[in-house]
Tab-separated table of C-alpha atoms in Angstrom:
chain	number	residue	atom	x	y	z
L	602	UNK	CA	0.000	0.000	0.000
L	603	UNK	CA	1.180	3.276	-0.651
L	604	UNK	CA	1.454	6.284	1.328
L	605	UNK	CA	0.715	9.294	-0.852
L	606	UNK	CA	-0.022	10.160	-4.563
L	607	UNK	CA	1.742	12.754	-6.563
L	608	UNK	CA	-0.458	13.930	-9.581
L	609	UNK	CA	0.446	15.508	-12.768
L	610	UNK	CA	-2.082	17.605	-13.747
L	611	UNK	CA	-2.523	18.411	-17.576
L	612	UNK	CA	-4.518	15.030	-18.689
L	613	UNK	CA	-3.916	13.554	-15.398
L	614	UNK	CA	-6.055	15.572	-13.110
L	615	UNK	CA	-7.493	17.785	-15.621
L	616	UNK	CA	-8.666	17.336	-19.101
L	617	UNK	CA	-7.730	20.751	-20.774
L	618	UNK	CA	-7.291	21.903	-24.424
L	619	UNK	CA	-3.606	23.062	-24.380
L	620	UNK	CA	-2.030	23.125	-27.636
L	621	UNK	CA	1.134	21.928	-27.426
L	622	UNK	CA	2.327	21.758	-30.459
L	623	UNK	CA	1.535	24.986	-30.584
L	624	UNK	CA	3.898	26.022	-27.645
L	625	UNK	CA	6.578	23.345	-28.974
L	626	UNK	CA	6.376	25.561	-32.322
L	627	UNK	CA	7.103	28.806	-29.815
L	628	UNK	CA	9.530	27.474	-27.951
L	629	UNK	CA	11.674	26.362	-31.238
L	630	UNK	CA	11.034	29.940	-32.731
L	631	UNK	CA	12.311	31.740	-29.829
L	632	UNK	CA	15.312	29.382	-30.116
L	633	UNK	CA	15.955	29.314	-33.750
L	634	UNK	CA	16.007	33.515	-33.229
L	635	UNK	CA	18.346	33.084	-31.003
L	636	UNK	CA	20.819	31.060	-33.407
L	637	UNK	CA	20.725	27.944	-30.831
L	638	UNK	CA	20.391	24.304	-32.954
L	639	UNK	CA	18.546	21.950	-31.329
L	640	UNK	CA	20.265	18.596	-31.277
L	641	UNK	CA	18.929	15.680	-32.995
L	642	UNK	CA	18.744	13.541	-29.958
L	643	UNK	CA	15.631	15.677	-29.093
L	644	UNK	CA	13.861	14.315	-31.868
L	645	UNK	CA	11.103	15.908	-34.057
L	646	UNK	CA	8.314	16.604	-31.122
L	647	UNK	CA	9.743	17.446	-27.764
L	648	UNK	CA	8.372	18.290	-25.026
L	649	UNK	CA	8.442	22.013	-24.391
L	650	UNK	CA	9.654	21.656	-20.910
L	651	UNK	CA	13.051	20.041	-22.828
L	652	UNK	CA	13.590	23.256	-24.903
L	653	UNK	CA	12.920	25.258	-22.058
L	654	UNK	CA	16.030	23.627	-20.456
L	655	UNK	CA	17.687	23.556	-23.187
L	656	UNK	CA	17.709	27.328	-23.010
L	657	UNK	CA	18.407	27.654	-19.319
L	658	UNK	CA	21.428	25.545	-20.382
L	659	UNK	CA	22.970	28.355	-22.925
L	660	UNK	CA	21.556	31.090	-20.029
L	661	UNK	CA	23.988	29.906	-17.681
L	662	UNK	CA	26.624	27.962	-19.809
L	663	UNK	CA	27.020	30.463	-23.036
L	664	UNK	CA	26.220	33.838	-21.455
L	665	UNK	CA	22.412	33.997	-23.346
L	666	UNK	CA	19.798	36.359	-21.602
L	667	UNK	CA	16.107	36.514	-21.429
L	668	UNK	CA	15.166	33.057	-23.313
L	669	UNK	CA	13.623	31.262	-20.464
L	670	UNK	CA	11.562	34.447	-19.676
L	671	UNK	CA	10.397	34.393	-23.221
L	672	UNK	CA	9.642	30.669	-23.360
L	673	UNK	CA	7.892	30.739	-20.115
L	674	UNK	CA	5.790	34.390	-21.722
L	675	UNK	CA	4.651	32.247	-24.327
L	676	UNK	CA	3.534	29.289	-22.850
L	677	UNK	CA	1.554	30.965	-20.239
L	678	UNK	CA	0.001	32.905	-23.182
L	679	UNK	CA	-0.849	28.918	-24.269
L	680	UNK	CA	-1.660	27.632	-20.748
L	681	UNK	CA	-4.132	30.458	-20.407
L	682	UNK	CA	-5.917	29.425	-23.967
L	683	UNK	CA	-6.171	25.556	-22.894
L	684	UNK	CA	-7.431	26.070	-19.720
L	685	UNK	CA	-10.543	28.480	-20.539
L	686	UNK	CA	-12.693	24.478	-20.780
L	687	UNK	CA	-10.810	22.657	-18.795
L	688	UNK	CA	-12.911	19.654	-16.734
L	689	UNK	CA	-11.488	17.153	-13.986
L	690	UNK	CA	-11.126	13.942	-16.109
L	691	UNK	CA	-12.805	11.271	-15.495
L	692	UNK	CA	-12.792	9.790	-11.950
L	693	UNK	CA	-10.624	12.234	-10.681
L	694	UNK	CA	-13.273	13.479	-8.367
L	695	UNK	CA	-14.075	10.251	-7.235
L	696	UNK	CA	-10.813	9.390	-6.334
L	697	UNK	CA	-9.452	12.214	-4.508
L	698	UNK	CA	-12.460	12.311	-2.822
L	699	UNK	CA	-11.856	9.046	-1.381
L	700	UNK	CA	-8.257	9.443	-0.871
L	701	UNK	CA	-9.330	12.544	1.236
L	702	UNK	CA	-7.592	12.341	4.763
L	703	UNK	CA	-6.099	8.854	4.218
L	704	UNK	CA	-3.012	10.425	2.469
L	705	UNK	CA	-1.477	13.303	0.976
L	706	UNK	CA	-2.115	14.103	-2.633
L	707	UNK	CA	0.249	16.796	-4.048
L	708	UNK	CA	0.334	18.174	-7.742
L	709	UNK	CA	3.505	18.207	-9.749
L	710	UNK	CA	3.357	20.169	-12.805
L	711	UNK	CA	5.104	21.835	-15.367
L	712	UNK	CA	2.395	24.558	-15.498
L	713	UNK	CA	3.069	27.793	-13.760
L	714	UNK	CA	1.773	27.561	-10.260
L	715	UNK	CA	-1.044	30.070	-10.653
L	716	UNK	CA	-2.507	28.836	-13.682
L	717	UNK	CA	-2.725	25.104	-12.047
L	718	UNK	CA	-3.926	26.763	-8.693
L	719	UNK	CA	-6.914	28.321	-10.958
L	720	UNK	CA	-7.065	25.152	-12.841
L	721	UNK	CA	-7.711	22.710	-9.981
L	722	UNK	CA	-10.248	25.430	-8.344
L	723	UNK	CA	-12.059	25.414	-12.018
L	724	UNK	CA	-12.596	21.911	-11.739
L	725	UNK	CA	-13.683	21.777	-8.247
L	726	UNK	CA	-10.623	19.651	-7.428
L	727	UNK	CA	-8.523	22.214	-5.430
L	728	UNK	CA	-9.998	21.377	-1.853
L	729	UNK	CA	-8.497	17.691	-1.823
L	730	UNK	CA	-5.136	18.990	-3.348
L	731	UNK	CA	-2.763	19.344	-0.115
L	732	UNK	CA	0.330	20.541	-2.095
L	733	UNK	CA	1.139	22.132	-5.583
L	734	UNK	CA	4.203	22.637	-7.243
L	735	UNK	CA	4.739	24.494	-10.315
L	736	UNK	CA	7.452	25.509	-12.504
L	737	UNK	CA	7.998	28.595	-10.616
L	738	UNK	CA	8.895	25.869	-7.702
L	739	UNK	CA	11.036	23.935	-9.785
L	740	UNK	CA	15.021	24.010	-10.422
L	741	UNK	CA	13.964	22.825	-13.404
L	742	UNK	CA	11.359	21.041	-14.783
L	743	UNK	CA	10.176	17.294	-15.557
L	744	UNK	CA	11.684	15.208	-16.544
L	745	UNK	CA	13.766	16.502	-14.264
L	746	UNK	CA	13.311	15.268	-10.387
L	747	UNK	CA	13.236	18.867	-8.998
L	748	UNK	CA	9.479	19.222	-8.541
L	749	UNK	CA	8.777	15.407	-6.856
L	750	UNK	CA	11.931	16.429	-4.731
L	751	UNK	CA	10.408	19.180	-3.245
L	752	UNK	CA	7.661	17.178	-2.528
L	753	UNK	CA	9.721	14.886	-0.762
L	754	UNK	CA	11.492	17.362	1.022
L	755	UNK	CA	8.026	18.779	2.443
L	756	UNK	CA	6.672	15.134	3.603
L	757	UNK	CA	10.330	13.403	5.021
L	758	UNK	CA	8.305	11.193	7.013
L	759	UNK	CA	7.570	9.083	3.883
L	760	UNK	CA	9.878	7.425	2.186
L	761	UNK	CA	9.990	7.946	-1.651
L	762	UNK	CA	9.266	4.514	-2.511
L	763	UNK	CA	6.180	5.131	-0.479
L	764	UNK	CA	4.628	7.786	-2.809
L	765	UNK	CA	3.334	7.149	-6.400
L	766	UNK	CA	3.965	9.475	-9.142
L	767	UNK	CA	0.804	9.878	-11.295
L	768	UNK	CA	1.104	11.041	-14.797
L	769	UNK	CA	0.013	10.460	-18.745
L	770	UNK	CA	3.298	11.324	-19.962
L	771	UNK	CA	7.070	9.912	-20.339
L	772	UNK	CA	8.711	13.134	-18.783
L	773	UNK	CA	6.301	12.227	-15.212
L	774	UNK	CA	7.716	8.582	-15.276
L	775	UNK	CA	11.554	9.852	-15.796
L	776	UNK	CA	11.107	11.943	-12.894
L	777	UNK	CA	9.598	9.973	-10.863
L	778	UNK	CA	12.163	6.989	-11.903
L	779	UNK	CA	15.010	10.115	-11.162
L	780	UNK	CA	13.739	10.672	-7.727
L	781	UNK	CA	13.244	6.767	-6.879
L	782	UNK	CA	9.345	7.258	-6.768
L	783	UNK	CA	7.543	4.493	-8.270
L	784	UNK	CA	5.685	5.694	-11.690
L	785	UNK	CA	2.157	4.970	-12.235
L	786	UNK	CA	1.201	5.356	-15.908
L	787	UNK	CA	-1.975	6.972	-16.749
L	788	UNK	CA	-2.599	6.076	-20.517
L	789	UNK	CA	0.846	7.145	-20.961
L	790	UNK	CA	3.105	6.554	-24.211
L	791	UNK	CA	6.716	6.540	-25.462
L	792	UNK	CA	8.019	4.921	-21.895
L	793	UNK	CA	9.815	2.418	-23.389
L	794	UNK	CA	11.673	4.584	-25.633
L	795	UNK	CA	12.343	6.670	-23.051
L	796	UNK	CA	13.560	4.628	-20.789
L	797	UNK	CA	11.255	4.893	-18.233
L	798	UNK	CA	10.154	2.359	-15.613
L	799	UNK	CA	6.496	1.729	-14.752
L	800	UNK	CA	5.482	0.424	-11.597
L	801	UNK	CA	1.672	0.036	-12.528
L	802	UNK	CA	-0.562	0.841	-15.320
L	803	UNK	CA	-3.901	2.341	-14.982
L	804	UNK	CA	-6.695	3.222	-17.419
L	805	UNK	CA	-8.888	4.928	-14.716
L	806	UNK	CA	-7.684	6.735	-12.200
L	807	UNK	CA	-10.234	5.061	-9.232
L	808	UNK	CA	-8.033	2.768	-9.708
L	809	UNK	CA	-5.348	4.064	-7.482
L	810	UNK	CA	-8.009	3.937	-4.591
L	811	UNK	CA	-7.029	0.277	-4.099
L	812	UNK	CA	-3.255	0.840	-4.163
L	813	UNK	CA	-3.119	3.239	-1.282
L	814	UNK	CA	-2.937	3.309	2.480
L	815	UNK	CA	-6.098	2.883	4.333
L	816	UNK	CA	-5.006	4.211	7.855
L	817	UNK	CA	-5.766	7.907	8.480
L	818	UNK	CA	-2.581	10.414	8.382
């Protein structure tokens, strides 16, 4: 049994609209005016958050200036868009509802921590959500372990092999798999070519109801 759930929230939590191939394209145009190539190892389609890194990288290694500031401009801009119909996907309600007072449930997302604050109140979700962390809390983001390590930090009482990491998406699985946090996929793809470990697989998210602690904390 596990001792507390860590949520992504973008098709995790909450089914929103957000383009992001849209912010993938903005993210590549702010770094294409900055003369930066982006390897090939990144492939065709990556994930924002990796650009946005790979940006912070030439801020502090090459001497750049403003690019993160830009990237993040932009994708708040896109964040804003994809959020205006945003619902709690299915079962989500249900679940955190029952997982209410029998252990913590934090959010770890990529998503400024405003916009996912407004988000989860949107979708009526907020008052079961102990903990958020956004990007703004982040040394940098998934798949990087920053975010689930503040987590961590804030609950030291539990063990990271205690907590599940919740997500639809290969950069929640390498963080969690970074931070020794077993990774439960949520209709999640590209793992395997990613290298990512999965401890369980889930379809519907009342499914975690079973795999967690029943004693009161």
């Amino acid at each position: 049994m596990y001792q507390g759930v860590m949520f992504d929230m973008d098709q995790t939590l909450v089914a929103s609209n957000l383009n992001f191939a849209e912010m993938r394209a903005g993210c590549f145009r702010i770094l294409k005016e900055a003369k930066i190539h982006v390897p090939a190892a990144y492939g065709e389609a990556p994930p924002p958050a990796s650009l946005i890194e790979l940006a912070r990288s030439y801020e502090i290694n090459e001497g750049f200036s403003g690019l993160v500031e830009k990237m993040f401009s932009w994708v708040a801009r896109c964040e804003a868009e994809g959020m205006k119909e945003a619902v709690a996907e299915p079962g989500a309600l249900e679940t955190v509802s029952a997982l209410k007072g029998k252990v913590p449930m934090t959010v770890v997302t990529n998503n400024a921590s405003a916009s996912a604050r407004k988000a989860l109140d949107t979708t009526q979700l907020a008052p079961y959500i102990d903990f958020v962390i956004g990007r703004d809390d982040m040394n940098a983001l998934k798949p990087a372990a920053s975010g689930i390590e503040a987590v961590l930090e804030a609950y030291p009482h539990i063990e990271p092999s205690a907590w599940v990491m919740v997500g639809d998406s290969w950069i929640d699985g390498k963080a969690a798999n970074e931070a020794g946090v077993p990774f439960v996929s949520y209709c999640a793809s590209d793992l395997e070519t990613n290298g990512v470990e999965t401890a369980h697989t889930i379809d519907h998210l009342t499914e975690l109801i079973q795999m967690t602690a029943r004693k009161e904390v």
